[in-house]
Amino acid sequence: MSLLAHLGRPAAILVGLLLVAGVALAKPQPTDAQRQAAVEVADSLRYGHYADIQLDDTWSHQAFERYLDVLDGQRAFLLAGDVADFRHLGGRIDDALFDGELDDVYALYHRYHERAEARFEWLLASLDEGLDFNYDSDLRLDIDRDEAPWAESRDELDELWFKRLKNAALTLAISGQDLEQVETNLRQRYEGQLNRVRQTNEEDIFGLFMAAVTGSIDPHSEYLSPRQGESFDIQMRLSLEGIGALLQSDGEYVKVASLVPGGPAERAGALEPADRIVAVGQDEGEMVNVVGMRLDNVVDLIRGPKGSVVRLDVVPAQAVDMTRSRIIEITRDTVNLEDQAAQGKVIEIERDDGPHRIGVIKIPTFYVDFDAWQAGEEDFRSTTRDVAREIERLKGEDIEGIVLDLRNNGGGALQEANSLLGLFIDRGPTVQVRDARGRISLYGDTDAGTHYDGPLGVLVNRLSASASEIFAGAIQDYGRGLVVGSPTFGKGTVQTLNDLSHGQIKLTRAKFYRISGDSTQHRGVEPDIIFPSLIDPDLIGESSLDNALDWDTVRSVQYRHYGEPWRHLESIKDRHHSRVAEHPNFRYLTQQAELNRRLREQTTSVSLNREQRKREVEEQEAEQLSLENQRRRALGLDLLEEWVDARGEESDEEPVEQVQVQEAAHILLDFALLTSDEYRLANRH
């Protein structure tokens, strides 16, 4: 039976829709302001970017492929013939930028627009016919098509969309919706996507093209339209009210990249990095499906006045199927400096010789009250000042060492990374910054003396980035302490924001290097002792981003060593491995991280057979539930009946992430005892 027989009338009307689509569309054209901005972007990239950018034919082909990815990354709308019609652009994008000749660039978007508009019309016509799916076939739908070849015919794309529509309906049906609810939700989804396509204006098209141009060079350089620039300014002034989450596009979905320390989302504890948001609703009213919605439009839906509630339909990062979503509520709020302040506590560790006390200082971000500082106020708040205060308090509690917890710290004020290091070393360099011309500037602590010279540990994870990596790398290079945790993010570049005649450009202008000469870019900081992590480095981190700049080195600078912790590493690692081999939470982290990796590699397609789909999901979730309940059984906690109940159900006494802090304290205690024994032996002789 042909596909047309499967689909009935909606497929038959596709040709007609394609013929009228061009008539319905009032095609936006590039403005003079955008043509001029294109020329300025080209000049900015050639003469201002950190990398040696050659905007030539080779680059043009890369930018053309990137533009296709921006428009149709899943190869679901354009045909191979459409791409062939515009293949000449592959060698001319550099010329289009230099001359401001954007007509062919816009024409390619218009072709995509026609295909997308017709396709959403086709989907809505399918819903008008009524969904009459059976879910007992052996069909499967490929999840990720970014490497798939372009479809040669409309029939080939019809088959893909038949599977997509069937999968969308099955996903909603499995989640418990009846046929009427399924059709209503799908209609809302496709009508929303069609409306957004029809509302596209010349500024939107220019922004998509600029995203391809800058994204082909590095992931942190980007063009900001006048509207986006205004939004960026609001965020920099910290006056934006929302949930405190950094979002990014991930195919058709919007993904949580990170949470703002002390923000509403982090405080709520229900949202995590790599979660996908599939719908957004306000305190009252229906949820708006955001699958396929542009990122800035999703952000607009989530923003709102302080004190109001936003509802998010979220698919957890560890979910093995899109049916496993859950609705969470977050009260919007502003992020205050107090919410991000460093805070210390004491952890007691029992050993054979009795209890030991280790101080832990959580540092959510590198902050400084710039307004108070510039006004000359003596008691302005900053990371360094707050940490110094916590050190003094902890010293009074007979601690034997301090762990600085930089997990999830995405960076902040570079001056604070410098001054914070000064609490633990007696003057010295902190970081090297190399600009586009190869000139290297050296930053560091210039104040004499230290605030704390005892045993020191730094705890990091994949979300420790930028200034956090500079600080952790310097502690490691100086031999001032041990760095433990998982490899950091790898954000080792510096951006500046420059005005254009139309919009702004955020441009990568420099690169960070450790005092040892190693870059923090791409590779991040490798801890001395590595902990397992549930954050997938293939999904989060610099190395997961397209066209991230490479790791490299410069010449090291002169600096003194405060110790040689590497001399004790083997002994410390042996003790660490002996402890965690028997710890339920550490075993869970190791096994869950491995299971997540294996499931991600195995799950390249989904079944469109209801029973097979349920079996596959149940089998995968049974593995996850088994791991979770092994952990709970060993800790004497109540067992879960379903894996989807796991998030937010952990006992306050034994949260999984807390084991990393406990083990970091154990490691630091081992280090403190070994170095103190060494000191006594040296003095005895």
CSV table of N, CA, C and O in Angstrom, one decimal, residues 252-337:
chain,number,residue,atom,x,y,z
A,252,GLU,N,14.9,20.6,18.1
A,252,GLU,CA,13.5,21.1,18.2
A,252,GLU,C,13.2,21.5,19.7
A,252,GLU,O,12.2,22.1,19.9
A,253,TYR,N,14.1,21.2,20.6
A,253,TYR,CA,13.8,21.4,22.0
A,253,TYR,C,14.6,22.5,22.6
A,253,TYR,O,15.6,22.9,22.0
A,254,VAL,N,14.1,23.1,23.7
A,254,VAL,CA,14.9,24.0,24.5
A,254,VAL,C,15.4,23.3,25.7
A,254,VAL,O,14.6,22.6,26.4
A,255,LYS,N,16.7,23.4,25.9
A,255,LYS,CA,17.4,22.6,27.0
A,255,LYS,C,17.9,23.6,28.0
A,255,LYS,O,18.3,24.7,27.7
A,256,VAL,N,17.9,23.2,29.3
A,256,VAL,CA,18.5,23.9,30.3
A,256,VAL,C,20.0,23.7,30.3
A,256,VAL,O,20.5,22.6,30.4
A,257,ALA,N,20.7,24.8,30.1
A,257,ALA,CA,22.2,24.8,30.0
A,257,ALA,C,22.8,24.8,31.4
A,257,ALA,O,23.7,24.1,31.8
A,258,SER,N,22.3,25.7,32.3
A,258,SER,CA,22.8,25.9,33.7
A,258,SER,C,21.7,26.7,34.4
A,258,SER,O,20.9,27.3,33.9
A,259,LEU,N,21.9,26.6,35.8
A,259,LEU,CA,21.0,27.4,36.7
A,259,LEU,C,21.8,28.5,37.3
A,259,LEU,O,23.0,28.3,37.7
A,260,VAL,N,21.2,29.7,37.5
A,260,VAL,CA,21.8,30.8,38.1
A,260,VAL,C,21.9,30.5,39.6
A,260,VAL,O,20.9,30.2,40.3
A,261,PRO,N,23.1,30.5,40.2
A,261,PRO,CA,23.2,30.3,41.7
A,261,PRO,C,22.3,31.2,42.5
A,261,PRO,O,22.3,32.4,42.3
A,262,GLY,N,21.6,30.6,43.4
A,262,GLY,CA,20.7,31.3,44.2
A,262,GLY,C,19.4,31.8,43.6
A,262,GLY,O,18.6,32.5,44.2
A,263,GLY,N,19.2,31.4,42.3
A,263,GLY,CA,18.0,31.8,41.6
A,263,GLY,C,16.8,30.9,41.9
A,263,GLY,O,16.9,29.9,42.6
A,264,PRO,N,15.6,31.3,41.5
A,264,PRO,CA,14.4,30.6,41.8
A,264,PRO,C,14.4,29.1,41.4
A,264,PRO,O,13.9,28.2,42.1
A,265,ALA,N,14.9,28.8,40.2
A,265,ALA,CA,15.0,27.4,39.7
A,265,ALA,C,15.9,26.6,40.6
A,265,ALA,O,15.5,25.4,40.9
A,266,GLU,N,17.0,27.1,41.0
A,266,GLU,CA,17.9,26.3,41.8
A,266,GLU,C,17.3,26.1,43.2
A,266,GLU,O,17.4,25.0,43.7
A,267,ARG,N,16.7,27.1,43.7
A,267,ARG,CA,16.0,27.0,45.0
A,267,ARG,C,14.9,26.0,45.0
A,267,ARG,O,14.7,25.3,46.0
A,268,ALA,N,14.2,26.0,43.9
A,268,ALA,CA,13.0,25.0,43.8
A,268,ALA,C,13.5,23.6,43.7
A,268,ALA,O,12.8,22.7,44.2
A,269,GLY,N,14.7,23.4,43.2
A,269,GLY,CA,15.3,22.0,43.2
A,269,GLY,C,14.6,21.1,42.2
A,269,GLY,O,14.9,19.9,42.2
A,270,ALA,N,13.8,21.6,41.3
A,270,ALA,CA,13.1,20.7,40.4
A,270,ALA,C,13.6,20.7,38.9
A,270,ALA,O,13.1,19.9,38.1
A,271,LEU,N,14.5,21.6,38.6
A,271,LEU,CA,15.1,21.8,37.3
A,271,LEU,C,16.5,21.5,37.3
A,271,LEU,O,17.2,22.0,38.3
A,272,GLU,N,17.1,20.8,36.3
A,272,GLU,CA,18.5,20.5,36.3
A,272,GLU,C,19.0,20.7,34.9
A,272,GLU,O,18.3,20.7,33.9
A,273,PRO,N,20.4,20.8,34.8
A,273,PRO,CA,21.0,21.0,33.5
A,273,PRO,C,20.7,19.8,32.6
A,273,PRO,O,20.6,18.6,33.0
A,274,ALA,N,20.4,20.1,31.3
A,274,ALA,CA,20.1,19.1,30.2
A,274,ALA,C,18.7,18.7,30.3
A,274,ALA,O,18.2,17.9,29.4
A,275,ASP,N,17.8,19.2,31.2
A,275,ASP,CA,16.4,19.0,31.1
A,275,ASP,C,15.9,19.7,29.9
A,275,ASP,O,16.4,20.7,29.5
A,276,ARG,N,14.8,19.1,29.3
A,276,ARG,CA,14.2,19.7,28.1
A,276,ARG,C,12.8,20.2,28.5
A,276,ARG,O,12.0,19.5,29.1
A,277,ILE,N,12.5,21.4,28.0
A,277,ILE,CA,11.2,22.1,28.3
A,277,ILE,C,10.3,21.9,27.1
A,277,ILE,O,10.7,22.3,26.0
A,278,VAL,N,9.2,21.2,27.3
A,278,VAL,CA,8.3,21.0,26.1
A,278,VAL,C,7.0,21.8,26.1
A,278,VAL,O,6.3,21.9,25.1
A,279,ALA,N,6.7,22.5,27.3
A,279,ALA,CA,5.5,23.3,27.3
A,279,ALA,C,5.7,24.3,28.5
A,279,ALA,O,6.4,24.0,29.5
A,280,VAL,N,5.1,25.5,28.3
A,280,VAL,CA,5.2,26.6,29.3
A,280,VAL,C,3.7,27.1,29.6
A,280,VAL,O,3.0,27.3,28.6
A,281,GLY,N,3.4,27.3,30.8
A,281,GLY,CA,2.1,27.8,31.2
A,281,GLY,C,2.3,28.8,32.3
A,281,GLY,O,3.2,28.8,33.1
A,282,GLN,N,1.3,29.7,32.4
A,282,GLN,CA,1.3,30.7,33.5
A,282,GLN,C,0.6,30.1,34.7
A,282,GLN,O,0.2,28.9,34.7
A,283,ASP,N,0.4,30.8,35.7
A,283,ASP,CA,-0.3,30.3,36.9
A,283,ASP,C,-1.6,29.7,36.6
A,283,ASP,O,-2.0,28.7,37.2
A,284,GLU,N,-2.3,30.3,35.7
A,284,GLU,CA,-3.6,29.8,35.3
A,284,GLU,C,-3.6,29.7,33.7
A,284,GLU,O,-2.9,30.3,33.0
A,285,GLY,N,-4.5,28.9,33.2
A,285,GLY,CA,-4.7,28.7,31.8
A,285,GLY,C,-3.9,27.5,31.2
A,285,GLY,O,-3.3,26.8,32.0
A,286,GLU,N,-4.0,27.3,29.9
A,286,GLU,CA,-3.5,26.1,29.3
A,286,GLU,C,-2.0,26.3,29.1
A,286,GLU,O,-1.4,27.4,29.0
A,287,MET,N,-1.3,25.1,29.0
A,287,MET,CA,0.1,25.1,28.7
A,287,MET,C,0.3,25.4,27.2
A,287,MET,O,-0.5,24.9,26.4
A,288,VAL,N,1.3,26.1,26.9
A,288,VAL,CA,1.7,26.4,25.5
A,288,VAL,C,2.8,25.4,25.1
A,288,VAL,O,3.9,25.4,25.7
A,289,ASN,N,2.6,24.6,24.1
A,289,ASN,CA,3.6,23.7,23.6
A,289,ASN,C,4.7,24.5,22.9
A,289,ASN,O,4.5,25.4,22.1
A,290,VAL,N,6.0,24.2,23.3
A,290,VAL,CA,7.1,25.0,22.8
A,290,VAL,C,8.1,24.2,22.0
A,290,VAL,O,9.2,24.6,21.7
A,291,VAL,N,7.7,23.0,21.7
A,291,VAL,CA,8.5,22.1,20.8
A,291,VAL,C,8.6,22.8,19.4
A,291,VAL,O,7.6,23.1,18.8
A,292,GLY,N,9.8,23.1,19.0
A,292,GLY,CA,10.0,23.7,17.7
A,292,GLY,C,9.9,25.2,17.8
A,292,GLY,O,10.1,25.9,16.8
A,293,MET,N,9.7,25.8,18.9
A,293,MET,CA,9.6,27.3,19.1
A,293,MET,C,11.0,27.8,19.2
A,293,MET,O,11.9,27.2,19.8
A,294,ARG,N,11.2,29.1,18.7
A,294,ARG,CA,12.4,29.7,18.8
A,294,ARG,C,12.8,30.0,20.2
A,294,ARG,O,11.9,30.3,21.0
A,295,LEU,N,14.1,30.0,20.5
A,295,LEU,CA,14.6,30.1,21.9
A,295,LEU,C,14.1,31.4,22.5
A,295,LEU,O,13.6,31.5,23.6
A,296,ASP,N,14.2,32.6,21.8
A,296,ASP,CA,13.9,33.8,22.4
A,296,ASP,C,12.4,33.9,22.7
A,296,ASP,O,12.0,34.6,23.7
A,297,ASN,N,11.5,33.2,21.9
A,297,ASN,CA,10.1,33.2,22.2
A,297,ASN,C,9.8,32.4,23.4
A,297,ASN,O,8.9,32.7,24.2
A,298,VAL,N,10.5,31.3,23.6
A,298,VAL,CA,10.4,30.5,24.8
A,298,VAL,C,10.8,31.3,26.0
A,298,VAL,O,10.1,31.3,27.1
A,299,VAL,N,11.9,32.0,25.9
A,299,VAL,CA,12.3,32.9,27.0
A,299,VAL,C,11.3,33.9,27.4
A,299,VAL,O,11.0,34.2,28.6
A,300,ASP,N,10.7,34.5,26.4
A,300,ASP,CA,9.6,35.5,26.6
A,300,ASP,C,8.4,34.9,27.4
A,300,ASP,O,7.8,35.6,28.3
A,301,LEU,N,8.1,33.6,27.1
A,301,LEU,CA,7.0,33.0,27.8
A,301,LEU,C,7.3,32.7,29.3
A,301,LEU,O,6.5,32.8,30.2
A,302,ILE,N,8.6,32.4,29.5
A,302,ILE,CA,9.0,32.1,30.9
A,302,ILE,C,9.2,33.3,31.8
A,302,ILE,O,9.0,33.3,33.0
A,303,ARG,N,9.6,34.4,31.1
A,303,ARG,CA,9.8,35.7,31.9
A,303,ARG,C,8.4,36.1,32.4
A,303,ARG,O,7.4,35.8,31.9
A,304,GLY,N,8.5,36.9,33.5
A,304,GLY,CA,7.3,37.5,34.1
A,304,GLY,C,7.6,38.3,35.3
A,304,GLY,O,8.7,38.3,35.8
A,305,PRO,N,6.6,38.9,35.9
A,305,PRO,CA,6.8,39.7,37.1
A,305,PRO,C,7.2,38.9,38.3
A,305,PRO,O,6.7,37.8,38.5
A,306,LYS,N,7.9,39.5,39.2
A,306,LYS,CA,8.3,38.9,40.5
A,306,LYS,C,7.1,38.5,41.2
A,306,LYS,O,6.1,39.2,41.3
A,307,GLY,N,7.1,37.3,41.8
A,307,GLY,CA,6.0,36.7,42.6
A,307,GLY,C,5.0,35.9,41.8
A,307,GLY,O,4.2,35.2,42.4
A,308,SER,N,5.1,36.0,40.5
A,308,SER,CA,4.1,35.2,39.7
A,308,SER,C,4.7,33.8,39.5
A,308,SER,O,5.9,33.6,39.6
A,309,VAL,N,3.8,32.9,39.1
A,309,VAL,CA,4.2,31.5,38.9
A,309,VAL,C,4.2,31.1,37.5
A,309,VAL,O,3.3,31.5,36.7
A,310,VAL,N,5.2,30.4,37.1
A,310,VAL,CA,5.3,29.8,35.7
A,310,VAL,C,5.3,28.3,35.9
A,310,VAL,O,6.0,27.7,36.8
A,311,ARG,N,4.6,27.6,35.0
A,311,ARG,CA,4.6,26.2,35.0
A,311,ARG,C,5.3,25.7,33.8
A,311,ARG,O,5.2,26.2,32.7
A,312,LEU,N,6.2,24.7,34.0
A,312,LEU,CA,7.0,24.1,33.0
A,312,LEU,C,6.8,22.6,32.9
A,312,LEU,O,6.8,21.9,33.9
A,313,ASP,N,6.5,22.2,31.6
A,313,ASP,CA,6.4,20.7,31.4
A,313,ASP,C,7.8,20.3,31.0
A,313,ASP,O,8.3,20.7,29.9
A,314,VAL,N,8.4,19.5,31.8
A,314,VAL,CA,9.9,19.2,31.7
A,314,VAL,C,10.1,17.7,31.5
A,314,VAL,O,9.5,16.9,32.2
A,315,VAL,N,11.0,17.4,30.5
A,315,VAL,CA,11.4,16.0,30.4
A,315,VAL,C,12.8,15.9,31.0
A,315,VAL,O,13.8,16.6,30.6
A,316,PRO,N,13.0,15.2,32.1
A,316,PRO,CA,14.3,15.1,32.8
A,316,PRO,C,15.4,14.7,31.9
A,316,PRO,O,15.2,13.9,31.0
A,317,ALA,N,16.6,15.1,32.2
A,317,ALA,CA,17.7,14.8,31.4
A,317,ALA,C,17.9,13.3,31.3
A,317,ALA,O,18.4,12.7,30.3
A,318,GLN,N,17.6,12.6,32.4
A,318,GLN,CA,17.8,11.1,32.5
A,318,GLN,C,16.7,10.3,31.9
A,318,GLN,O,16.8,9.1,31.9
A,319,ALA,N,15.6,11.0,31.5
A,319,ALA,CA,14.4,10.2,31.0
A,319,ALA,C,14.8,9.6,29.7
A,319,ALA,O,15.5,10.1,28.9
A,320,VAL,N,14.4,8.3,29.5
A,320,VAL,CA,14.7,7.6,28.3
A,320,VAL,C,13.6,7.7,27.2
A,320,VAL,O,13.8,7.2,26.1
A,321,ASP,N,12.6,8.5,27.5
A,321,ASP,CA,11.5,8.7,26.5
A,321,ASP,C,10.8,10.0,26.8
A,321,ASP,O,10.7,10.4,27.9
A,322,MET,N,10.4,10.7,25.7
A,322,MET,CA,9.8,12.0,25.9
A,322,MET,C,8.4,11.9,26.5
A,322,MET,O,7.8,12.9,26.9
A,323,THR,N,7.9,10.7,26.7
A,323,THR,CA,6.6,10.6,27.4
A,323,THR,C,6.8,10.8,28.9
A,323,THR,O,5.8,11.0,29.6
A,324,ARG,N,8.0,10.8,29.4
A,324,ARG,CA,8.2,10.9,30.9
A,324,ARG,C,8.4,12.3,31.3
A,324,ARG,O,9.4,12.6,32.0
A,325,SER,N,7.5,13.2,30.9
A,325,SER,CA,7.6,14.6,31.3
A,325,SER,C,6.9,14.8,32.6
A,325,SER,O,6.0,14.0,33.0
A,326,ARG,N,7.2,15.9,33.3
A,326,ARG,CA,6.5,16.2,34.5
A,326,ARG,C,6.3,17.7,34.6
A,326,ARG,O,7.2,18.5,34.1
A,327,ILE,N,5.2,18.2,35.2
A,327,ILE,CA,5.0,19.6,35.3
A,327,ILE,C,5.5,20.1,36.6
A,327,ILE,O,5.2,19.6,37.7
A,328,ILE,N,6.3,21.2,36.6
A,328,ILE,CA,6.8,21.8,37.8
A,328,ILE,C,6.4,23.3,37.8
A,328,ILE,O,6.1,23.9,36.8
A,329,GLU,N,6.3,23.8,39.0
A,329,GLU,CA,6.0,25.2,39.2
A,329,GLU,C,7.1,25.9,39.9
A,329,GLU,O,7.7,25.5,40.8
A,330,ILE,N,7.4,27.1,39.3
A,330,ILE,CA,8.5,28.0,39.9
A,330,ILE,C,8.0,29.4,40.0
A,330,ILE,O,7.4,29.9,39.1
A,331,THR,N,8.2,30.0,41.2
A,331,THR,CA,7.8,31.3,41.4
A,331,THR,C,8.9,32.3,41.0
A,331,THR,O,10.1,32.2,41.4
A,332,ARG,N,8.6,33.1,40.0
A,332,ARG,CA,9.6,34.1,39.5
A,332,ARG,C,10.1,35.0,40.6
A,332,ARG,O,9.3,35.4,41.5
A,333,ASP,N,11.3,35.4,40.4
A,333,ASP,CA,11.9,36.3,41.4
A,333,ASP,C,13.2,36.9,40.8
A,333,ASP,O,13.7,36.4,39.8
A,334,THR,N,13.7,37.9,41.5
A,334,THR,CA,15.0,38.4,41.1
A,334,THR,C,16.1,37.7,41.9
A,334,THR,O,15.8,37.1,43.0
A,335,VAL,N,17.3,37.7,41.4
A,335,VAL,CA,18.4,37.1,42.1
A,335,VAL,C,19.2,38.2,42.9
A,335,VAL,O,19.7,39.1,42.3
A,336,ASN,N,19.2,38.1,44.2
A,336,ASN,CA,19.9,39.1,45.0
A,336,ASN,C,21.3,38.6,45.3
A,336,ASN,O,21.6,37.4,45.3
A,337,LEU,N,22.1,39.6,45.6
A,337,LEU,CA,23.5,39.3,45.9
A,337,LEU,C,23.6,38.4,47.2
A,337,LEU,O,24.4,37.4,47.2
